[in-house]
Amino acid sequence: NPFNMDKYYIGTSDTGIEKVNAVIDEVVKVQAAVKMANYVGDLDKEGKKDEANALAVPTLDTLMALKDSKSDIQKKVDELKNTPPTELVDSPAEAMKATKALGSLATVAGTLGGTFADLPGAISAVEPLAKAIAEAEAKKAAEEAAKAAEEAVEGAEGAVEGAKEAKGK
């Protein structure tokens, strides 16, 4: 798990407030996708092609799914930041908990711009690997289909010959 390594570590936090945790998790998901792209690129550079190839396509899929989510995540962050702390908790006595949770949200949200600035580079780093894998898989599938078609033709020719022999007897 690359996220257990210092170089790719992603911290998480549990604020105790589900609404805040959900938005923090969305930001962390984007950070994790960018870190994973870095990890895949490092694997490829280290010559660990099989490992890099196994992770390239799902990593690219995740990056592409997240690339347009910045405004949505930012909107959720802004909504929570503009929500009075007492409205995030069940009782006014927990307002300090909400204030602390909003502080954690602000810290994580502060990385949002930089993380999304890194996203295009992460995509372009993983995209060539993923395309090469897709092209290789398509070529392999085409070869298998051609072989299956050839075997089907041979089988049909054998059936025709068999029918001719049976007719001649």
XYZ file of N, CA and C in Angstrom:
507
model
N 0.850 -1.181 0.000
C 0.000 0.000 0.000
C 0.893 1.242 0.000
N 0.913 1.974 -1.108
C 1.795 3.141 -1.168
C 1.437 4.215 -0.137
N 0.198 4.259 0.301
C -0.204 5.299 1.235
C 0.340 5.052 2.645
N 0.962 3.896 2.854
C 1.631 3.624 4.124
C 3.109 4.008 4.072
N 3.575 4.471 2.908
C 4.963 4.885 2.742
C 5.063 6.386 2.975
N 6.152 6.807 3.568
C 6.322 8.231 3.863
C 6.137 9.112 2.639
N 6.713 8.710 1.519
C 6.678 9.530 0.308
C 5.262 9.748 -0.229
N 4.377 8.790 -0.010
C 3.034 8.862 -0.578
C 1.946 8.934 0.494
N 2.346 9.146 1.733
C 1.397 9.129 2.847
C 0.316 10.196 2.673
N -0.891 9.798 2.954
C -2.029 10.722 2.961
C -2.671 10.618 4.340
N -2.710 11.704 5.027
C -3.339 11.702 6.348
C -4.837 11.885 6.237
N -5.531 11.340 7.183
C -6.976 11.528 7.245
C -7.323 11.992 8.648
N -8.504 12.505 8.794
C -8.917 12.917 10.132
C -10.401 12.627 10.304
N -10.745 12.364 11.529
C -12.145 12.156 11.868
C -12.530 13.275 12.826
N -13.347 14.167 12.321
C -13.732 15.324 13.127
C -14.878 15.008 14.085
N -15.515 13.872 13.858
C -16.671 13.526 14.675
C -17.964 14.100 14.122
N -17.868 14.829 13.022
C -19.060 15.402 12.385
C -19.107 14.873 10.956
N -20.098 14.059 10.683
C -20.173 13.329 9.411
C -20.149 14.248 8.194
N -20.887 15.352 8.228
C -20.919 16.269 7.084
C -19.521 16.801 6.766
N -18.786 17.139 7.785
C -17.438 17.679 7.601
C -16.506 16.568 7.124
N -16.611 15.391 7.742
C -15.776 14.256 7.329
C -15.976 13.919 5.858
N -17.217 13.963 5.390
C -17.518 13.608 4.000
C -16.806 14.553 3.025
N -16.786 15.830 3.331
C -16.129 16.796 2.442
C -14.607 16.652 2.534
N -14.099 16.469 3.732
C -12.655 16.243 3.892
C -12.246 15.005 3.106
N -13.060 13.965 3.157
C -12.759 12.734 2.422
C -12.715 12.969 0.910
N -13.561 13.853 0.408
C -13.535 14.160 -1.028
C -12.218 14.832 -1.418
N -11.752 15.746 -0.581
C -10.471 16.412 -0.848
C -9.335 15.396 -0.777
N -9.371 14.540 0.226
C -8.328 13.531 0.400
C -8.332 12.548 -0.769
N -9.486 12.242 -1.306
C -9.570 11.330 -2.452
C -8.811 11.905 -3.655
N -8.944 13.195 -3.887
C -8.224 13.832 -4.990
C -6.726 13.797 -4.709
N -6.345 14.113 -3.468
C -4.929 14.055 -3.093
C -4.377 12.646 -3.298
N -5.155 11.651 -2.908
C -4.717 10.259 -3.030
C -4.547 9.862 -4.491
N -5.439 10.321 -5.355
C -5.333 9.992 -6.783
C -4.062 10.584 -7.380
N -3.732 11.810 -6.991
C -2.509 12.447 -7.489
C -1.284 11.697 -6.955
N -1.310 11.344 -5.679
C -0.183 10.593 -5.100
C -0.037 9.230 -5.772
N -1.164 8.590 -6.077
C -1.120 7.287 -6.738
C -0.505 7.413 -8.124
N -0.820 8.487 -8.823
C -0.214 8.718 -10.136
C 1.303 8.863 -9.996
N 1.738 9.567 -8.967
C 3.176 9.697 -8.718
C 3.799 8.335 -8.436
N 3.103 7.529 -7.668
C 3.581 6.186 -7.327
C 3.701 5.320 -8.584
N 2.684 5.367 -9.438
C 2.700 4.592 -10.685
C 3.876 5.044 -11.555
N 4.056 6.342 -11.649
C 5.173 6.871 -12.428
C 6.514 6.431 -11.871
N 6.637 6.432 -10.557
C 7.884 5.987 -9.925
C 8.124 4.502 -10.174
N 7.069 3.695 -10.092
C 7.211 2.267 -10.386
C 7.719 2.064 -11.808
N 7.158 2.815 -12.733
C 7.557 2.698 -14.134
C 9.024 3.099 -14.304
N 9.425 4.189 -13.684
C 10.817 4.651 -13.766
C 11.792 3.648 -13.153
N 11.341 2.934 -12.122
C 12.180 1.947 -11.448
C 12.238 0.627 -12.211
N 11.526 0.549 -13.337
C 11.522 -0.667 -14.130
C 10.523 -1.709 -13.664
N 9.658 -1.356 -12.764
C 8.625 -2.273 -12.263
C 7.384 -2.124 -13.139
N 7.560 -2.485 -14.404
C 6.536 -2.264 -15.429
C 5.227 -2.988 -15.125
N 5.307 -4.236 -14.682
C 4.079 -5.003 -14.426
C 3.250 -4.349 -13.327
N 3.926 -3.922 -12.252
C 3.213 -3.264 -11.163
C 2.611 -1.936 -11.628
N 3.406 -1.169 -12.378
C 2.918 0.122 -12.881
C 1.739 -0.092 -13.825
N 1.858 -1.062 -14.701
C 0.782 -1.332 -15.661
C -0.501 -1.767 -14.970
N -0.369 -2.543 -13.899
C -1.557 -3.012 -13.181
C -2.324 -1.848 -12.540
N -1.618 -0.780 -12.211
C -2.248 0.351 -11.526
C -2.583 1.521 -12.449
N -2.009 1.550 -13.633
C -2.144 2.720 -14.505
C -3.582 3.001 -14.926
N -4.274 2.000 -15.423
C -5.632 2.228 -15.935
C -6.594 2.647 -14.822
N -6.646 1.920 -13.686
C -7.580 2.383 -12.647
C -7.214 3.760 -12.088
N -5.912 4.055 -12.039
C -5.492 5.369 -11.555
C -5.940 6.451 -12.527
N -5.747 6.221 -13.816
C -6.180 7.199 -14.813
C -7.696 7.375 -14.779
N -8.425 6.285 -14.651
C -9.886 6.367 -14.569
C -10.314 7.251 -13.394
N -9.656 7.065 -12.254
C -9.983 7.856 -11.064
C -9.635 9.324 -11.278
N -8.464 9.583 -11.829
C -8.055 10.967 -12.089
C -9.029 11.661 -13.035
N -9.417 10.966 -14.090
C -10.336 11.555 -15.064
C -11.701 11.832 -14.437
N -12.143 10.949 -13.555
C -13.433 11.138 -12.886
C -13.395 12.340 -11.940
N -12.219 12.634 -11.405
C -12.096 13.713 -10.424
C -11.734 15.063 -11.033
N -11.265 15.077 -12.277
C -10.695 16.305 -12.839
C -11.668 17.477 -12.883
N -12.939 17.215 -12.962
C -13.923 18.296 -13.029
C -14.685 18.486 -11.715
N -14.166 17.944 -10.635
C -14.901 17.993 -9.373
C -14.510 19.151 -8.463
N -13.550 19.957 -8.882
C -13.065 21.033 -8.005
C -14.179 21.978 -7.574
N -14.963 22.470 -8.516
C -15.999 23.447 -8.156
C -17.043 22.831 -7.234
N -17.369 21.561 -7.455
C -18.336 20.878 -6.598
C -17.795 20.745 -5.177
N -16.544 20.330 -5.070
C -15.939 20.186 -3.737
C -15.811 21.552 -3.076
N -15.354 22.550 -3.827
C -15.201 23.898 -3.263
C -16.537 24.432 -2.772
N -17.606 24.165 -3.516
C -18.948 24.604 -3.113
C -19.329 23.982 -1.767
N -19.050 22.688 -1.611
C -19.366 22.008 -0.350
C -18.542 22.575 0.798
N -17.270 22.868 0.528
C -16.402 23.458 1.551
C -16.963 24.813 1.965
N -17.298 25.638 0.988
C -17.812 26.980 1.285
C -19.120 26.920 2.058
N -19.991 25.989 1.678
C -21.265 25.848 2.396
C -21.025 25.505 3.859
N -20.106 24.569 4.097
C -19.828 24.186 5.482
C -19.158 25.321 6.249
N -18.247 26.020 5.610
C -17.558 27.129 6.282
C -18.529 28.249 6.642
N -19.597 28.385 5.880
C -20.597 29.428 6.148
C -21.730 28.947 7.046
N -21.656 27.701 7.470
C -22.678 27.152 8.371
C -22.261 27.447 9.808
N -23.164 28.028 10.602
C -22.814 28.262 12.003
C -22.477 26.931 12.699
N -21.436 26.909 13.511
C -21.019 25.664 14.168
C -22.148 24.966 14.916
N -23.040 25.726 15.499
C -24.138 25.111 16.269
C -25.095 24.326 15.380
N -25.106 24.618 14.081
C -25.990 23.887 13.159
C -25.361 22.575 12.684
N -24.105 22.370 12.985
C -23.418 21.138 12.572
C -23.471 20.048 13.636
N -23.894 20.423 14.825
C -23.912 19.468 15.946
C -25.312 19.384 16.527
N -25.503 18.348 17.328
C -26.827 18.122 17.906
C -27.154 19.059 19.059
N -26.136 19.472 19.808
C -26.412 20.361 20.939
C -25.413 21.513 20.945
N -25.843 22.656 21.439
C -24.943 23.816 21.485
C -23.680 23.548 22.312
N -23.739 22.603 23.213
C -22.571 22.270 24.045
C -21.436 21.693 23.189
N -21.777 21.180 22.008
C -20.764 20.601 21.122
C -20.233 21.610 20.096
N -20.555 22.880 20.288
C -20.146 23.905 19.328
C -18.624 23.961 19.175
N -17.887 23.735 20.246
C -16.418 23.742 20.160
C -15.931 22.621 19.246
N -16.597 21.481 19.332
C -16.255 20.348 18.457
C -16.449 20.756 16.998
N -17.538 21.455 16.719
C -17.816 21.904 15.359
C -16.791 22.939 14.903
N -16.400 23.827 15.792
C -15.408 24.848 15.458
C -14.077 24.188 15.100
N -13.699 23.194 15.886
C -12.458 22.463 15.617
C -12.567 21.710 14.279
N -13.724 21.105 14.014
C -13.936 20.373 12.766
C -13.831 21.315 11.573
N -14.386 22.513 11.698
C -14.306 23.490 10.613
C -12.865 23.956 10.408
N -12.093 23.983 11.474
C -10.670 24.308 11.351
C -9.939 23.234 10.561
N -10.258 21.978 10.842
C -9.662 20.871 10.085
C -10.068 20.951 8.621
N -11.323 21.280 8.378
C -11.815 21.427 7.008
C -11.061 22.547 6.284
N -10.864 23.655 6.969
C -10.154 24.782 6.355
C -8.716 24.405 6.017
N -8.084 23.640 6.875
C -6.706 23.203 6.619
C -6.651 22.323 5.376
N -7.518 21.337 5.305
C -7.542 20.427 4.161
C -7.963 21.177 2.898
N -8.956 22.033 3.021
C -9.449 22.782 1.860
C -8.374 23.731 1.332
N -7.467 24.147 2.190
C -6.380 25.015 1.766
C -5.454 24.349 0.763
N -5.467 23.035 0.716
C -4.633 22.291 -0.233
C -5.349 22.039 -1.560
N -6.617 22.372 -1.607
C -7.444 22.052 -2.776
C -6.895 22.654 -4.069
N -6.554 23.927 -4.044
C -6.042 24.580 -5.250
C -4.771 23.928 -5.762
N -3.834 23.660 -4.865
C -2.583 23.026 -5.258
C -2.786 21.608 -5.763
N -3.680 20.892 -5.125
C -3.955 19.517 -5.541
C -4.544 19.491 -6.942
N -5.495 20.370 -7.199
C -6.084 20.407 -8.535
C -5.111 20.959 -9.570
N -4.173 21.783 -9.142
C -3.134 22.257 -10.071
C -2.217 21.103 -10.472
N -2.044 20.129 -9.573
C -1.204 18.959 -9.856
C -1.918 17.903 -10.700
N -3.233 17.987 -10.771
C -4.026 16.957 -11.449
C -3.683 16.793 -12.936
N -3.562 17.851 -13.723
C -3.214 17.652 -15.144
C -1.861 16.955 -15.334
N -0.900 17.293 -14.503
C 0.404 16.629 -14.589
C 0.300 15.157 -14.236
N -0.519 14.847 -13.243
C -0.715 13.449 -12.848
C -1.377 12.666 -13.976
N -2.353 13.296 -14.625
C -3.033 12.637 -15.742
C -2.054 12.390 -16.883
N -1.277 13.415 -17.229
C -0.363 13.244 -18.360
C 0.771 12.284 -18.038
N 1.073 12.077 -16.759
C 2.114 11.118 -16.383
C 1.623 9.677 -16.520
N 0.363 9.440 -16.221
C -0.185 8.084 -16.227
C -0.818 7.724 -17.567
N -1.290 8.718 -18.285
C -2.028 8.480 -19.525
C -1.254 7.649 -20.555
N 0.031 7.929 -20.816
C 0.737 7.105 -21.811
C 0.808 5.632 -21.421
N 1.009 5.365 -20.135
C 1.025 3.972 -19.676
C -0.324 3.313 -19.904
N -1.382 4.010 -19.509
C -2.727 3.446 -19.641
C -3.084 3.226 -21.108
N -2.699 4.170 -21.976
C -2.988 4.010 -23.410
C -2.217 2.835 -23.988
N -0.961 2.683 -23.584
C -0.155 1.558 -24.085
C -0.781 0.235 -23.661
N -1.270 0.184 -22.440
C -1.918 -1.034 -21.942
C -3.191 -1.302 -22.741
N -3.985 -0.259 -22.945
C -5.241 -0.416 -23.697
C -4.963 -0.863 -25.128
N -3.936 -0.280 -25.754
C -3.588 -0.675 -27.121
C -3.116 -2.126 -27.169
N -2.313 -2.524 -26.188
C -1.832 -3.909 -26.144
C -2.993 -4.878 -25.936
N -3.932 -4.508 -25.060
C -5.091 -5.361 -24.815
C -5.982 -5.442 -26.056
N -6.141 -4.324 -26.755
C -6.948 -4.328 -27.977
C -6.289 -5.196 -29.049
N -4.975 -5.096 -29.173
C -4.251 -5.900 -30.156
C -4.384 -7.385 -29.818
N -4.242 -7.701 -28.540
C -4.371 -9.095 -28.112
C -5.785 -9.606 -28.388
N -6.793 -8.791 -28.098
C -8.182 -9.191 -28.347
C -8.428 -9.387 -29.839
N -7.852 -8.507 -30.663
C -8.018 -8.642 -32.122
C -7.347 -9.916 -32.623
N -6.164 -10.219 -32.088
C -5.465 -11.450 -32.483
C -6.257 -12.686 -32.076
N -6.831 -12.645 -30.859
C -7.632 -13.769 -30.390
C -8.897 -13.929 -31.235
N -9.499 -12.809 -31.616
C -10.704 -12.869 -32.460
C -10.356 -13.424 -33.841
N -9.218 -13.000 -34.391
C -8.798 -13.511 -35.701
C -8.523 -15.008 -35.635
N -7.888 -15.441 -34.550
C -7.600 -16.864 -34.377
C -8.900 -17.656 -34.246
N -9.838 -17.121 -33.468
C -11.126 -17.801 -33.304
C -11.869 -17.876 -34.633
N -11.805 -16.798 -35.410
C -12.467 -16.802 -36.722
C -11.816 -17.830 -37.640
N -10.493 -17.897 -37.601
C -9.769 -18.865 -38.425
C -10.147 -20.295 -38.032
N -10.231 -20.544 -36.729
C -10.624 -21.875 -36.259
C -12.056 -22.198 -36.654
N -12.925 -21.178 -36.629
C -14.316 -21.397 -37.032
C -14.397 -21.744 -38.510
N -13.593 -21.040 -39.327
C -13.573 -21.334 -40.765
C -13.068 -22.752 -40.995
N -11.996 -23.124 -40.300
C -11.455 -24.477 -40.439
C -12.488 -25.515 -40.013
N -13.195 -25.223 -38.939
C -14.237 -26.135 -38.482
C -15.361 -26.261 -39.490
N -15.738 -25.125 -40.087
C -16.799 -25.144 -41.100
C -16.340 -25.920 -42.331
N -15.085 -25.716 -42.737
C -14.563 -26.458 -43.890
C -14.554 -27.958 -43.598
N -14.198 -28.317 -42.374
C -14.212 -29.722 -41.979
C -15.615 -30.300 -42.007
N -16.585 -29.488 -41.583
C -17.979 -29.938 -41.603
C -18.458 -30.136 -43.036
N -18.056 -29.233 -43.918
C -18.436 -29.357 -45.336
C -17.826 -30.626 -45.913
N -16.561 -30.857 -45.658
C -15.900 -32.078 -46.143
C -16.582 -33.311 -45.585
N -16.931 -33.254 -44.311
C -17.607 -34.385 -43.692
C -18.957 -34.641 -44.338
N -19.668 -33.547 -44.633
C -20.976 -33.686 -45.274
C -20.832 -34.263 -46.679
N -19.800 -33.844 -47.396
C -19.557 -34.371 -48.738
C -19.249 -35.858 -48.680
N -18.435 -36.249 -47.720
C -18.087 -37.668 -47.582
C -19.317 -38.493 -47.240
N -20.143 -37.938 -46.324
C -21.348 -38.651 -45.933
C -22.319 -38.777 -47.104
N -22.392 -37.774 -47.936
C -23.277 -37.787 -49.087
C -22.795 -38.782 -50.127
N -21.465 -38.896 -50.255
C -20.899 -39.810 -51.235
C -21.026 -41.267 -50.818
N -21.266 -41.549 -49.600
C -21.327 -42.953 -49.123
C -22.664 -43.501 -49.293
